[in-house]
Amino acid sequence: MALGGGGPLGAIIGRYSTAADDEQDPGGGVIRHDRKCRDWPFLLLFASFWVAMIVNSSFGFNQGNPLRLTYGLDYKGNICGSRHGDPDLRELDVRYWVNPNQVYQSGLKSSHVDLPDAKAICLMECPLPAEDGLNFVCDYPEGDIRLSVDDWIDRDYDYFEFLTPDMRNSSLQLQGPCYPVIFPSVNVYWSCQFIARASNVSLKHWQQMGGVRIDENMLIDETIHNTINSKSTVMKRYVADIKKSWPVLIVCGGFLPLFLSVIWLLMIRYFVAGMPWITVVVFNALVISVTMFFYIKAGWIGHDPLTVVIGESDPYVNIGGREINHLHAVSVLMTVIMILAFLTSIAIARRIMIATSVLKVAAKVIGEVQALIAFPAVPFLILAIFYMFWFSATLHLFSAGQVIQNDCNTDCCMYDLKLGRVNCDSCCGFSVHHTPHIGIAILFHLFGCYWATQFFIGCSSTVIAGSVASYYWARGEISHDIPFHTVVSSLKRLLRYGLGSVALGSLIVSIVEWVRFILETLRRRLKFIDSAHESRFGKTVSSSSQCCLGCIDWTLKSVNRNAYIMIAITGKGFCKASELATGLIMNNILRIGKVNVIGDVILFLGKLCVSLMCALFAFLMLDKHKYRAGHNKISSPLVPVLLSWALGYIVAKLFFAVVEMSIDTIILSFCQDAEEHQGNARYAPPLLMETLDEESELQRLTRGP
């Protein structure tokens, strides 16, 4: 297959292009072939998308407050724990509902009272009933109550003895400013959940004082629990966990995978024969270790399960949550992955020698083009800066909105200390009201992250491919400029000509991935709404569409990788490069398929080893007291661990692309070389000829490892 109008690759790549070229650039390794900017409209689209991302993020920074993801609102609309509240609430981060009857009524189906409209106040810790009397929790001191906030805290929020007769009578009617502590409560994610077990002593004192009847029912427990455990609240806590565990993400999602990836590349360079076996063994050990940690946090083994309670709690009170259920589900999933990993290792054991041969070729390239080991640090730093911006914007977008008083239909009255009387005009609670387009803004933000990640990975792959191609077509004669000059030249060509093509390739993959995501979300919602009436035909269509999209996504990613290689070599646009790469592969599929597949499997396991090690270290770091109690307590290790896993995989993908793209570029160059010279690859090094020789491969397969 000839390259339309461009001539053979040997004439356009490397040191032996023409005499004139050698005089202009004696360093060699520079591709000179009809280069011009390709697919530039998609580069403009990508730039416009970045502008939209910045505008979208600025909306989040303007309207969001990450404290809302963790803490609730009080009866004045303040965020608990905020220093900008009225009064200063920087140490008062626990939300407590002062009126137990309002909590009870909000749980009744026939009631018009909602829990967000029940009066809540911010405290340092959940109050407990007195053992021999009656405790009160009173409103923030103001008006005729001449106490500072510090004095109010020192008195355990109780100034009932200072109340006037009118204030006392109002308090006995559960209208404030003081409310009795009748039920014990525990701090569940910074909200005091009542335990439907009233204190007989406190209740007796309340009745003796002439207080109104207080309802006792399990609803007082379930109402708060359902609010704390709602899907939206759990999602906010998961996002808040990102903010609290940022040191873990930096270490386990940044520095650790960087270090491990470089170590792996160096071992490929100097210890290639044993690396496939080491990778398989380490992979299985890490899968088992991570699975065991999930079992521990899910409470299935050991004595260190996840607890939803902040601080100490009654040992006889067992409170669960969605976070624990999610850990159970992930533990089951990890068990399945562990079994599949073990079976896969057995299946590929006899073919590992093929992977060793392929990796030897990549090791030789890395040894000669030494800058390839260090080059991925460039896209790593760019992605690190991008992710720091992106995560910060994510926190603000998820918490974006305005704190507005609810429009409720309840008939209630509360004592207003500033007015000095009972006020029945404004007793509705406050909520964070999101703008209608906030959901679209979040989805746009998530899509932007995926597209940007694919774009930077594609740029890195293209630079590596251009460097390796220059090395291949140098006929094995290594110039002193090749170790570094080829990488720099390849980077220049990308920045000048190829960014539009990479933007197009990364956009196609991102769109297909997000179509899959949207269809899967719709399928789950439809299944939830009408699970009983879902037809067999509907199930078949849904499963088939997901399977087809999965195959298309996998095919596109494979085509993209090979297209980036041909973009780097020929300077063609994305579509033409994809056509050239596909033609080469189809014409030589029997020759390269059996060699390349097993090599890709080993590289994939290597990337998983790095990411699993990051997940394991994330578990160990999150097991410290800092993340298990107090203000930095995370709701679950699930999100930080999975994020460390994902970030570790992305970093490993950047560095492992050196080996991956080296192998693929060498193989594609070999195929083109063979087609140009009637089946004899003139430029191929001896090691590659031995690896791709069909007869020697057949003998190796029959002989076994």
mmCIF file of C-alpha atoms in Angstrom, residues 287 291 295 329-344:
data_model
loop_
_atom_site.group_PDB
_atom_site.id
_atom_site.type_symbol
_atom_site.label_atom_id
_atom_site.label_comp_id
_atom_site.label_asym_id
_atom_site.label_seq_id
_atom_site.Cartn_x
_atom_site.Cartn_y
_atom_site.Cartn_z
ATOM 1 C CA VAL A 287 -5.975 -7.452 43.276
ATOM 2 C CA THR A 291 -10.224 -6.770 47.594
ATOM 3 C CA TYR A 295 -13.922 -6.507 52.686
ATOM 4 C CA ALA A 329 -21.434 -3.796 46.124
ATOM 5 C CA VAL A 330 -17.833 -2.857 45.267
ATOM 6 C CA SER A 331 -16.550 -5.728 47.403
ATOM 7 C CA VAL A 332 -18.633 -8.181 45.372
ATOM 8 C CA LEU A 333 -17.389 -6.589 42.146
ATOM 9 C CA MET A 334 -13.765 -6.851 43.307
ATOM 10 C CA THR A 335 -14.327 -10.507 44.122
ATOM 11 C CA VAL A 336 -15.437 -11.123 40.529
ATOM 12 C CA ILE A 337 -12.437 -9.165 39.214
ATOM 13 C CA MET A 338 -10.108 -11.183 41.458
ATOM 14 C CA ILE A 339 -11.434 -14.470 40.070
ATOM 15 C CA LEU A 340 -11.205 -13.244 36.464
ATOM 16 C CA ALA A 341 -7.670 -11.979 37.079
ATOM 17 C CA PHE A 342 -6.557 -15.382 38.331
ATOM 18 C CA LEU A 343 -8.141 -17.214 35.376
ATOM 19 C CA THR A 344 -6.629 -14.725 32.901
#
